[in-house]
Short mmCIF file of C-alpha atoms in Angstrom, two decimals:
data_model
loop_
_atom_site.label_atom_id
_atom_site.label_comp_id
_atom_site.label_asym_id
_atom_site.label_seq_id
_atom_site.Cartn_x
_atom_site.Cartn_y
_atom_site.Cartn_z
CA MET I 1 -3.51 -12.51 34.75
CA SER I 2 -1.01 -9.90 35.87
CA VAL I 3 -2.20 -6.29 35.43
CA THR I 4 0.32 -3.45 35.68
CA GLU I 5 0.74 0.13 34.58
CA THR I 6 3.49 1.36 32.14
CA ALA I 7 5.01 4.79 32.01
CA ARG I 8 2.22 5.73 29.58
CA GLN I 9 -0.38 4.68 32.11
CA GLU I 10 -1.53 1.77 29.92
CA ARG I 11 -3.22 -1.36 31.30
CA VAL I 12 -0.95 -4.37 30.68
CA ILE I 13 -2.26 -7.92 30.54
CA GLU I 14 -0.65 -11.27 29.97
CA LEU I 15 -1.97 -13.18 26.91
CA ARG I 16 -1.40 -16.29 24.86
CA LEU I 17 -1.40 -15.13 21.26
CA GLY I 18 -3.55 -16.96 18.75
CA PRO I 19 -3.78 -16.96 14.93
CA VAL I 20 -2.90 -14.17 12.61
CA ALA I 21 -5.75 -11.82 11.53
CA HIS I 22 -6.23 -9.42 8.67
CA GLY I 23 -4.79 -5.99 9.36
CA GLY I 24 -1.46 -6.86 10.89
CA HIS I 25 -2.76 -8.36 14.11
CA VAL I 26 -2.86 -11.69 15.92
CA VAL I 27 -5.88 -12.65 17.88
CA ALA I 28 -5.98 -13.38 21.66
CA ARG I 29 -8.74 -13.55 24.25
CA HIS I 30 -9.03 -12.01 27.66
CA GLU I 31 -11.86 -13.22 29.82
CA GLY I 32 -13.91 -14.10 26.72
CA ARG I 33 -13.17 -10.77 24.90
CA VAL I 34 -11.24 -10.68 21.64
CA VAL I 35 -8.07 -8.67 21.72
CA PHE I 36 -6.40 -7.72 18.41
CA VAL I 37 -2.67 -7.57 19.21
CA ARG I 38 0.09 -5.98 17.09
CA HIS I 39 3.79 -6.87 17.22
CA GLY I 40 3.26 -10.46 18.28
CA ILE I 41 3.57 -13.81 16.70
CA PRO I 42 1.06 -16.70 16.89
CA GLY I 43 1.81 -19.00 19.85
CA GLU I 44 3.80 -16.51 21.84
CA LEU I 45 3.00 -15.73 25.56
CA ALA I 46 3.31 -11.97 25.90
CA ARG I 47 2.53 -9.00 28.10
CA VAL I 48 0.24 -6.70 26.01
CA ALA I 49 -0.40 -2.95 26.65
CA LEU I 50 -3.98 -2.14 25.76
CA THR I 51 -4.14 0.83 23.47
CA ASP I 52 -7.92 0.69 22.88
CA ALA I 53 -9.85 -0.98 25.72
CA ASP I 54 -13.24 0.54 26.37
CA GLU I 55 -15.27 -1.66 28.71
CA GLY I 56 -18.26 -1.57 26.34
CA ALA I 57 -16.28 -2.39 23.14
CA LYS I 58 -16.73 -5.66 21.38
CA PHE I 59 -12.99 -6.10 21.07
CA TRP I 60 -9.84 -4.45 22.38
CA ARG I 61 -6.52 -3.59 20.74
CA GLY I 62 -3.08 -3.85 22.13
CA ASP I 63 0.76 -3.92 21.57
CA VAL I 64 3.18 -6.53 22.82
CA VAL I 65 5.51 -4.84 25.25
CA GLU I 66 7.27 -7.94 26.62
CA VAL I 67 7.64 -11.48 25.35
CA LEU I 68 7.58 -14.19 27.93
CA GLU I 69 7.71 -17.19 25.53
CA ALA I 70 9.07 -16.22 22.14
CA SER I 71 8.20 -17.84 18.80
CA PRO I 72 11.14 -19.42 16.97
CA HIS I 73 10.34 -17.00 14.12
CA ARG I 74 10.93 -13.94 16.27
CA ARG I 75 14.09 -11.86 15.51
CA GLU I 76 15.57 -8.55 16.39
CA HIS I 77 13.36 -5.77 14.87
CA VAL I 78 14.79 -4.26 11.70
CA TRP I 79 13.93 -0.75 12.83
CA ASP I 80 14.38 0.45 16.46
CA LEU I 81 11.72 3.19 16.18
CA ALA I 82 9.14 0.60 15.00
CA ASP I 83 10.04 -1.97 17.70
CA SER I 84 7.14 -2.14 20.21
CA LEU I 85 9.36 -3.68 22.88
CA ARG I 86 11.81 -0.81 22.76
CA ALA I 87 9.19 1.86 22.30
CA HIS I 88 7.09 1.02 25.28
CA ALA I 89 10.18 0.63 27.44
CA GLN I 90 10.96 4.21 26.47
CA GLY I 91 7.44 5.43 27.31
CA ARG I 92 6.31 5.99 23.74
CA LEU I 93 4.44 4.28 20.95
CA PRO I 94 6.17 2.46 18.02
CA VAL I 95 6.19 4.18 14.68
CA GLY I 96 3.77 2.67 12.16
CA GLY I 97 4.72 1.11 8.87
CA ALA I 98 6.92 -1.92 9.91
CA GLU I 99 4.58 -3.97 12.05
CA PHE I 100 6.04 -7.25 10.90
CA GLY I 101 9.76 -6.22 11.25
CA HIS I 102 10.22 -8.51 14.27
CA ILE I 103 9.25 -11.64 12.19
CA ALA I 104 11.54 -13.69 10.01
CA LEU I 105 10.85 -12.96 6.36
CA ASP I 106 9.74 -16.45 5.35
CA GLU I 107 7.31 -16.52 8.24
CA GLN I 108 5.93 -13.08 7.27
CA ARG I 109 4.97 -14.61 3.96
CA ARG I 110 3.40 -17.68 5.50
CA LEU I 111 1.31 -15.47 7.77
CA LYS I 112 0.16 -13.30 4.80
CA ALA I 113 -0.74 -16.48 2.91
CA ALA I 114 -2.86 -17.57 5.88
CA VAL I 115 -4.70 -14.30 5.87
CA ILE I 116 -5.58 -14.59 2.20
CA ARG I 117 -6.61 -18.18 2.61
CA GLU I 118 -8.81 -17.29 5.63
CA GLN I 119 -10.50 -14.36 3.90
CA LEU I 120 -11.30 -16.52 0.82
CA GLU I 121 -12.85 -19.15 2.95
CA ARG I 122 -14.84 -16.77 5.09
CA LEU I 123 -16.03 -14.29 2.47
CA ALA I 124 -15.94 -16.10 -0.92
CA HIS I 125 -16.59 -19.58 0.50
CA LEU I 126 -13.62 -20.75 -1.54
CA GLU I 127 -10.75 -23.05 -0.47
CA ARG I 128 -7.44 -22.32 -2.21
CA ASP I 129 -3.80 -23.15 -1.42
CA ILE I 130 -1.86 -19.80 -1.24
CA VAL I 131 1.86 -19.17 -1.49
CA VAL I 132 3.17 -15.61 -1.16
CA GLU I 133 6.02 -15.18 -3.58
CA PRO I 134 9.01 -12.94 -3.01
CA VAL I 135 9.49 -10.13 -5.47
CA PRO I 136 11.81 -11.12 -8.32
CA LEU I 137 15.35 -9.81 -7.83
CA ARG I 138 16.59 -6.80 -9.71
CA PRO I 139 18.94 -7.59 -12.70
CA GLY I 140 22.38 -8.09 -11.24
CA ALA I 141 21.24 -8.18 -7.61
CA ALA I 142 22.62 -10.96 -5.39
CA ASP I 143 19.68 -10.95 -2.98
CA ASP I 144 16.53 -9.08 -2.07
CA GLY I 145 18.17 -6.97 0.60
CA GLY I 146 16.41 -8.89 3.35
CA GLY I 147 13.21 -7.14 2.73
CA LEU I 148 14.66 -3.65 3.25
CA ALA I 149 15.36 -0.64 0.99
CA TRP I 150 12.42 -1.27 -1.31
CA ARG I 151 10.08 1.80 -0.89
CA THR I 152 10.42 4.40 -3.77
CA ARG I 153 7.73 6.55 -2.17
CA CYS I 154 7.47 7.83 1.34
CA SER I 155 5.23 10.22 3.25
CA PHE I 156 6.49 12.01 6.37
CA ALA I 157 4.87 14.32 8.93
CA VAL I 158 6.61 17.25 10.57
CA THR I 159 6.81 17.95 14.30
CA PRO I 160 5.99 21.47 15.58
CA GLU I 161 9.78 21.84 16.03
CA GLY I 162 10.27 21.29 12.32
CA ARG I 163 11.71 17.76 12.48
CA LEU I 164 10.86 14.98 9.98
CA ALA I 165 8.52 12.47 11.71
CA MET I 166 6.07 9.64 11.22
CA HIS I 167 2.92 8.80 13.14
CA ALA I 168 2.45 5.99 15.54
CA HIS I 169 -0.27 3.46 14.43
CA ARG I 170 -3.84 4.79 14.95
CA SER I 171 -2.39 7.74 16.79
CA GLU I 172 -1.67 11.50 16.33
CA GLU I 173 1.60 11.00 18.20
CA LEU I 174 4.52 12.09 16.06
CA ILE I 175 7.82 10.29 16.31
CA PRO I 176 10.90 12.12 14.82
CA VAL I 177 12.83 9.87 12.37
CA THR I 178 16.47 9.80 11.32
CA GLY I 179 16.29 7.20 8.56
CA MET I 180 13.75 4.85 7.13
CA PRO I 181 15.09 1.32 6.69
CA LEU I 182 12.33 0.38 4.20
CA ALA I 183 13.01 3.31 1.89
CA THR I 184 15.52 3.06 -0.96
CA ASP I 185 19.04 4.37 -0.49
CA GLU I 186 18.18 7.25 -2.84
CA ILE I 187 15.56 8.51 -0.35
CA ASN I 188 17.74 8.03 2.70
CA ALA I 189 20.60 9.77 0.98
CA LEU I 190 18.56 12.96 0.96
CA ARG I 191 18.86 13.07 4.69
CA LEU I 192 15.68 15.04 5.08
CA TRP I 193 15.82 14.67 8.80
CA GLU I 194 18.64 17.23 8.86
CA LEU I 195 16.51 19.97 7.42
CA ASP I 196 14.68 22.65 9.40
CA LEU I 197 11.14 21.97 8.21
CA ARG I 198 9.34 24.53 10.38
CA GLY I 199 6.29 25.79 8.33
CA VAL I 200 5.89 22.47 6.55
CA GLU I 201 3.00 20.06 7.32
CA ARG I 202 3.96 17.05 5.25
CA VAL I 203 6.82 15.86 3.02
CA GLU I 204 6.29 13.45 0.17
CA VAL I 205 9.32 11.84 -1.57
CA ALA I 206 9.37 9.87 -4.85
CA ALA I 207 12.65 8.23 -6.08
CA PRO I 208 12.24 6.51 -9.40
CA ALA I 209 13.45 3.00 -9.70
CA SER I 210 15.28 4.06 -12.83
CA GLY I 211 17.68 5.99 -10.57
CA SER I 212 16.86 9.45 -11.93
CA ALA I 213 16.72 12.31 -9.47
CA PRO I 214 14.11 12.16 -6.70
CA LEU I 215 11.20 14.58 -6.28
CA VAL I 216 10.36 16.07 -2.94
CA VAL I 217 6.96 17.71 -2.40
CA PHE I 218 6.47 20.02 0.66
CA THR I 219 3.00 20.76 1.87
CA LEU I 220 3.10 24.17 3.59
CA ALA I 221 1.06 25.04 6.62
CA ASP I 222 -1.66 27.67 6.13
CA GLY I 223 -0.24 31.15 5.93
CA VAL I 224 3.29 30.06 5.06
CA ALA I 225 4.66 31.58 1.89
CA PRO I 226 6.53 29.50 -0.70
CA ALA I 227 9.55 31.65 -0.10
CA ARG I 228 10.09 29.68 3.09
CA LEU I 229 11.22 26.85 0.89
CA THR I 230 14.27 28.82 -0.26
CA GLU I 231 15.80 28.29 3.22
CA ILE I 232 14.81 24.67 3.25
CA LEU I 233 16.23 23.92 -0.19
CA ASP I 234 19.65 25.15 0.84
CA GLY I 235 20.22 21.78 2.47
CA LEU I 236 18.94 19.70 -0.43
CA ASP I 237 20.95 18.37 -3.36
CA PRO I 238 20.48 20.83 -6.31
CA ALA I 239 19.79 17.93 -8.66
CA VAL I 240 16.63 17.05 -6.68
CA SER I 241 13.29 18.38 -7.97
CA ALA I 242 11.25 20.07 -5.32
CA SER I 243 7.63 21.33 -5.30
CA ALA I 244 5.48 23.10 -2.79
CA VAL I 245 1.76 22.77 -2.17
CA GLY I 246 0.09 25.65 -0.34
CA SER I 247 -2.35 28.47 -0.55
CA ALA I 248 -0.44 31.46 1.01
CA ALA I 249 0.65 32.90 -2.37
CA LEU I 250 -2.92 32.83 -3.76
CA GLY I 251 -4.64 34.70 -0.90
CA PRO I 252 -6.88 33.75 2.03
CA GLY I 253 -9.25 30.94 1.35
CA ALA I 254 -7.57 29.94 -1.96
CA ALA I 255 -7.38 26.25 -2.75
CA ARG I 256 -4.01 24.61 -2.35
CA SER I 257 -2.11 24.17 -5.57
CA PRO I 258 1.25 22.80 -6.56
CA LEU I 259 4.13 25.13 -7.15
CA THR I 260 7.29 23.73 -8.77
CA VAL I 261 10.16 25.35 -6.84
CA ARG I 262 12.98 23.65 -8.60
CA GLY I 263 12.85 20.93 -11.33
CA ARG I 264 9.94 19.58 -13.14
CA GLY I 265 7.55 18.67 -10.35
CA SER I 266 7.25 15.08 -11.72
CA VAL I 267 9.34 11.95 -12.34
CA THR I 268 9.57 9.56 -15.20
CA GLU I 269 9.15 5.89 -14.49
CA HIS I 270 10.24 3.11 -16.86
CA VAL I 271 8.65 -0.34 -16.86
CA LEU I 272 9.31 -3.02 -19.42
CA GLY I 273 10.03 -0.57 -22.15
CA HIS I 274 7.08 1.74 -21.35
CA HIS I 275 7.52 5.28 -20.05
CA TYR I 276 5.22 7.09 -17.52
CA THR I 277 4.99 10.62 -16.23
CA VAL I 278 4.07 10.72 -12.55
CA THR I 279 3.66 13.90 -10.45
CA GLY I 280 4.66 13.98 -6.80
CA GLU I 281 0.96 13.62 -5.80
CA GLY I 282 0.24 10.93 -8.36
CA PHE I 283 -0.19 7.27 -7.52
CA TRP I 284 2.57 4.76 -8.34
CA GLN I 285 3.44 1.36 -6.91
CA ILE I 286 5.84 1.86 -4.04
CA HIS I 287 8.10 -1.26 -4.22
CA ARG I 288 10.98 -0.71 -6.66
CA ARG I 289 10.07 -4.03 -8.40
CA ALA I 290 6.35 -3.90 -8.10
CA PRO I 291 5.44 -2.41 -11.46
CA GLU I 292 7.34 -5.09 -13.43
CA THR I 293 6.12 -7.83 -11.18
CA LEU I 294 2.47 -6.86 -11.47
CA VAL I 295 2.53 -6.09 -15.19
CA THR I 296 4.16 -9.47 -15.94
CA ALA I 297 1.55 -11.28 -13.76
CA VAL I 298 -1.37 -9.53 -15.39
CA LEU I 299 -0.10 -10.14 -18.95
CA ASP I 300 0.44 -13.88 -17.97
CA ALA I 301 -3.07 -14.11 -16.59
CA LEU I 302 -4.60 -12.69 -19.71
CA ASP I 303 -2.48 -14.69 -22.11
CA GLY I 304 -4.63 -15.85 -24.92
CA VAL I 305 -7.27 -13.17 -24.29
CA LEU I 306 -5.39 -10.09 -25.33
CA ALA I 307 -5.06 -9.75 -29.13
CA SER I 308 -4.39 -7.21 -31.76
CA GLY I 309 -7.55 -5.02 -32.39
CA GLY I 310 -9.04 -6.08 -29.02
CA GLN I 311 -11.14 -3.90 -26.69
CA VAL I 312 -9.86 -3.60 -23.13
CA ALA I 313 -10.65 -1.69 -19.97
CA ASP I 314 -8.08 -0.68 -17.32
CA LEU I 315 -10.21 0.34 -14.30
CA TYR I 316 -8.73 2.27 -11.36
CA ALA I 317 -5.85 2.80 -13.77
CA GLY I 318 -3.80 5.28 -11.76
CA ALA I 319 -1.02 6.78 -13.95
CA GLY I 320 -1.56 3.99 -16.53
CA LEU I 321 0.79 1.26 -15.38
CA PHE I 322 -1.32 -1.46 -17.06
CA THR I 323 -2.74 0.81 -19.76
CA ALA I 324 0.63 1.03 -21.57
CA PRO I 325 1.19 -2.80 -21.95
CA LEU I 326 -2.51 -3.28 -22.73
CA ALA I 327 -2.28 -0.72 -25.51
CA ALA I 328 0.81 -2.53 -26.92
CA ALA I 329 -1.08 -5.79 -26.82
CA VAL I 330 -4.14 -4.59 -28.76
CA GLY I 331 -2.14 -2.27 -31.07
CA PRO I 332 -3.21 0.87 -33.00
CA GLY I 333 -6.32 -0.98 -34.25
CA GLY I 334 -7.52 -1.71 -30.67
CA TYR I 335 -8.96 0.33 -27.85
CA VAL I 336 -8.10 0.78 -24.21
CA LEU I 337 -10.39 2.57 -21.86
CA SER I 338 -8.30 3.81 -18.96
CA VAL I 339 -10.38 4.99 -15.95
CA GLU I 340 -9.09 6.81 -12.91
CA GLY I 341 -10.99 8.70 -10.21
CA SER I 342 -8.21 10.98 -9.08
CA PRO I 343 -8.02 14.20 -11.19
CA GLY I 344 -4.27 14.61 -10.64
CA THR I 345 -3.38 11.04 -11.40
CA SER I 346 -5.73 11.07 -14.40
CA ARG I 347 -3.76 14.09 -15.72
CA ASP I 348 -0.56 12.05 -15.36
CA ALA I 349 -2.12 9.42 -17.59
CA ARG I 350 -3.24 11.85 -20.16
CA ARG I 351 0.31 13.23 -20.46
CA THR I 352 1.66 9.75 -20.92
CA PHE I 353 -0.86 8.66 -23.59
CA LYS I 354 -1.58 11.95 -25.39
CA ARG I 355 -0.10 10.59 -28.64
CA GLN I 356 -1.87 7.20 -28.55
CA PRO I 357 -5.33 7.58 -30.02
CA GLU I 358 -6.11 4.02 -29.16
CA VAL I 359 -6.14 4.96 -25.46
CA ALA I 360 -9.04 6.89 -23.99
CA VAL I 361 -8.20 8.29 -20.61
CA VAL I 362 -11.40 9.07 -18.61
CA GLN I 363 -11.42 10.63 -15.16
CA GLY I 364 -14.33 9.69 -13.00
CA ARG I 365 -15.86 7.01 -10.77
CA VAL I 366 -15.66 3.54 -12.35
CA GLU I 367 -19.36 2.84 -11.88
CA ARG I 368 -20.36 6.04 -13.71
CA VAL I 369 -17.90 5.49 -16.51
CA LEU I 370 -19.06 1.91 -16.96
CA ARG I 371 -22.68 3.06 -17.29
CA ALA I 372 -21.62 5.23 -20.26
CA HIS I 373 -18.98 3.01 -21.84
CA GLY I 374 -19.84 -0.54 -20.77
CA GLY I 375 -22.62 -2.97 -21.67
CA PRO I 376 -22.61 -6.52 -23.23
CA GLY I 377 -19.57 -7.03 -25.42
CA ALA I 378 -17.87 -3.72 -24.63
CA PHE I 379 -14.61 -5.40 -23.56
CA ASP I 380 -12.70 -8.46 -24.39
CA ALA I 381 -10.73 -8.19 -21.17
CA VAL I 382 -10.66 -6.02 -18.06
CA VAL I 383 -7.81 -5.14 -15.59
CA LEU I 384 -9.33 -4.27 -12.24
CA ASP I 385 -6.97 -2.72 -9.76
CA PRO I 386 -9.19 -1.06 -7.09
CA PRO I 387 -8.04 0.69 -3.89
CA ARG I 388 -8.13 -1.08 -0.52
CA ALA I 389 -11.94 -0.66 -0.37
CA GLY I 390 -12.28 -2.89 -3.39
CA ALA I 391 -14.44 -2.61 -6.46
CA GLY I 392 -17.81 -2.83 -4.73
CA ARG I 393 -21.12 -4.53 -5.54
CA GLU I 394 -22.24 -2.04 -8.26
CA ALA I 395 -18.94 -2.23 -10.17
CA VAL I 396 -18.94 -5.98 -9.98
CA ARG I 397 -22.59 -6.01 -11.30
CA GLN I 398 -21.67 -3.78 -14.24
CA LEU I 399 -18.59 -5.83 -15.04
CA VAL I 400 -20.62 -9.07 -15.02
CA ALA I 401 -23.10 -7.34 -17.41
CA SER I 402 -20.27 -6.38 -19.73
CA GLU I 403 -19.47 -10.04 -20.35
CA PRO I 404 -15.68 -9.80 -20.84
CA LYS I 405 -13.81 -13.00 -21.64
CA ALA I 406 -11.62 -12.47 -18.57
CA ILE I 407 -10.77 -10.09 -15.73
CA ALA I 408 -7.41 -9.75 -14.17
CA TYR I 409 -8.13 -8.50 -10.60
CA VAL I 410 -5.11 -6.90 -8.88
CA ALA I 411 -5.86 -6.84 -5.20
CA CYS I 412 -4.09 -4.96 -2.41
CA ASP I 413 -6.53 -6.00 0.30
CA PRO I 414 -7.42 -9.66 0.93
CA ALA I 415 -10.73 -8.87 2.59
CA SER I 416 -12.21 -6.55 -0.07
CA PHE I 417 -10.89 -8.93 -2.79
CA ALA I 418 -12.60 -11.95 -1.19
CA ARG I 419 -15.78 -9.99 -0.84
CA ASP I 420 -15.73 -8.94 -4.46
CA LEU I 421 -14.88 -12.40 -5.48
CA GLY I 422 -17.87 -13.72 -3.64
CA TRP I 423 -20.16 -11.53 -5.71
CA PHE I 424 -18.53 -12.60 -8.95
CA ARG I 425 -19.07 -16.28 -7.83
CA ASP I 426 -22.66 -15.52 -7.05
CA ALA I 427 -22.93 -14.47 -10.77
CA GLY I 428 -21.44 -17.78 -11.95
CA TRP I 429 -17.87 -16.60 -12.37
CA THR I 430 -14.94 -18.73 -11.30
CA LEU I 431 -11.55 -18.07 -9.94
CA GLY I 432 -8.73 -19.23 -12.30
CA SER I 433 -5.15 -18.57 -11.43
CA LEU I 434 -4.27 -16.69 -8.18
CA ARG I 435 -0.72 -15.40 -7.29
CA ALA I 436 0.30 -13.47 -4.27
CA PHE I 437 3.38 -11.28 -4.00
CA ASP I 438 5.20 -9.85 -1.02
CA LEU I 439 5.42 -6.33 -2.30
CA TYR I 440 5.45 -4.82 1.25
CA PRO I 441 8.02 -6.69 3.28
CA MET I 442 8.03 -5.88 7.05
CA THR I 443 4.33 -4.92 6.86
CA HIS I 444 1.13 -6.98 6.84
CA HIS I 445 0.19 -5.80 3.33
CA VAL I 446 0.25 -8.22 0.36
CA GLU I 447 -0.70 -7.91 -3.30
CA SER I 448 -2.59 -10.56 -5.36
CA VAL I 449 -3.21 -11.02 -9.07
CA ALA I 450 -6.28 -13.22 -9.88
CA LEU I 451 -7.80 -14.37 -13.13
CA LEU I 452 -11.60 -14.29 -13.05
CA LEU I 453 -13.59 -16.19 -15.68
CA PRO I 454 -17.20 -15.91 -16.78
CA PRO I 455 -19.54 -18.86 -16.88
CA GLY I 456 -18.23 -21.26 -19.42
CA GLY I 457 -14.75 -19.63 -19.51
CA ALA I 458 -11.74 -21.90 -19.75
CA ASN I 459 -9.54 -22.36 -16.68
#
C-alpha cells in the first residue's frame, strides 16, 4: 500500500474497489477495515484520499483521486466541479450532487438496480429482479439529453463574497459555481452566478416544466433588509418571480417569513391535465418528467382498485401530485384524504383543491392523522410516498390495520423501502409489481413504485 499526502493533507491509500453500496459509494477494504469510496466504479484499482478516517471508527470514507486501472464504464465526468480527480488535483473537494457523473448512463442504472436488489434481499428477505428504467422522453424530444438538464428545482448556497455556490459532500466547504449541468436550460439561463449576492444565505430556484417563468427565492441573512434585493434584482429578468425570506423587516427575534418582491411567489405545474400551485418553499418532484412518470406508474399499479365512489388516502402527499388523479378516479361521489406534514406544502395543496369537496387536505403527521381517520375499511386504496426516512413501523402497523385492497408505495430510498416492506411482509402482505425509474441521472438516487397487496390479495 502506498500512502502519500495531498495538498489538502489527506492520507491517500491504494485500493481495489468492490461492489456498489447504498448511498453513492463502492465498498473497499484496507487492512480488514471497510472503506466507503465515492467517485469510483466496482473493479477499479484506485488511489483514494481518506476524508473520514478516525482510527477508532468502524469504517472509513474516501474519494477516488487517481485511477490506476479504469473500469470500461468510466468516462469523462459531465461536470468539472463535481469531478473528484480534477478537484483533488486542484487542492479542493468536489461539489456534491453528481457523484455518478463519471459513469456511463447505462451502467449507472445497473448499479442502482443492484442497490435495490441488495437492500430487498438484506432487509426484506426478498429476491426480485430489478431493471431501472430511463424516464420516458418528452413529447417531440429526440433523446433524453444524456442524463443532463433535467432538474427543475435547485438549491444554492452563497459564499461570504456573495458568489453562488454549492457544498462539497458532507462538508461545509463552499465551491462557487458558474452553471449547473443537471439543471434545466431555464435555470441556467438566469445566470445567477453573475449576481452580487452579498447579504443572501441561500437561493432556491423553481422552473416549471410547463415553461412558464421561473421563481427565485432568496433567503436573507439575519439583519439584512428586503431592500437589499432591489439591487440584486437589477440583474434578473423582469419576467422572473422573486421572493425573499427574512426577519429583518419584522424586527429582532421575529420568525422568518416569505415576502413576494416581484411576481406571485409561486409557480403553476401541469401534469396530465391537472394543475397545481406550488410555492418556492413547497415540495415538488425535481425531474422535469418525474410527475408524469410517477402518476402513470401509480395509476397503473392501482388499476382495478380505484373506482368511482371509492375511498382513498394519499399519504405524505406534498402539494397533491397524486391527490389530483386520485380525486379524478373516485369522482365527486368519492373521498380522498390528502395528508402532508409540512405546513407550507399543505397550504399549497389546500389552494389547489379548495373547490373539490371530495378532497380533504389535512396537515399533520401521518401516524396521528391515521389514528383519527383510519381503521378497518377506511380506504379502498392508499398511495404512500414517504420521505427518505420511509414510513416507519407505526405507520405500517396502522395501514395494515386499515385493511386497504392495495397500497402503491412510491419510494425514494431503497433502504427505508426495503425495511418498511419487511414489516408489511411480516403482517402477511406481498409485493406485487415493482418498477424503478432513473429520475436522478448522474446521482445515486433512484425512485421506485411498488404495489403492496394484503393477505389474499390478487397479484
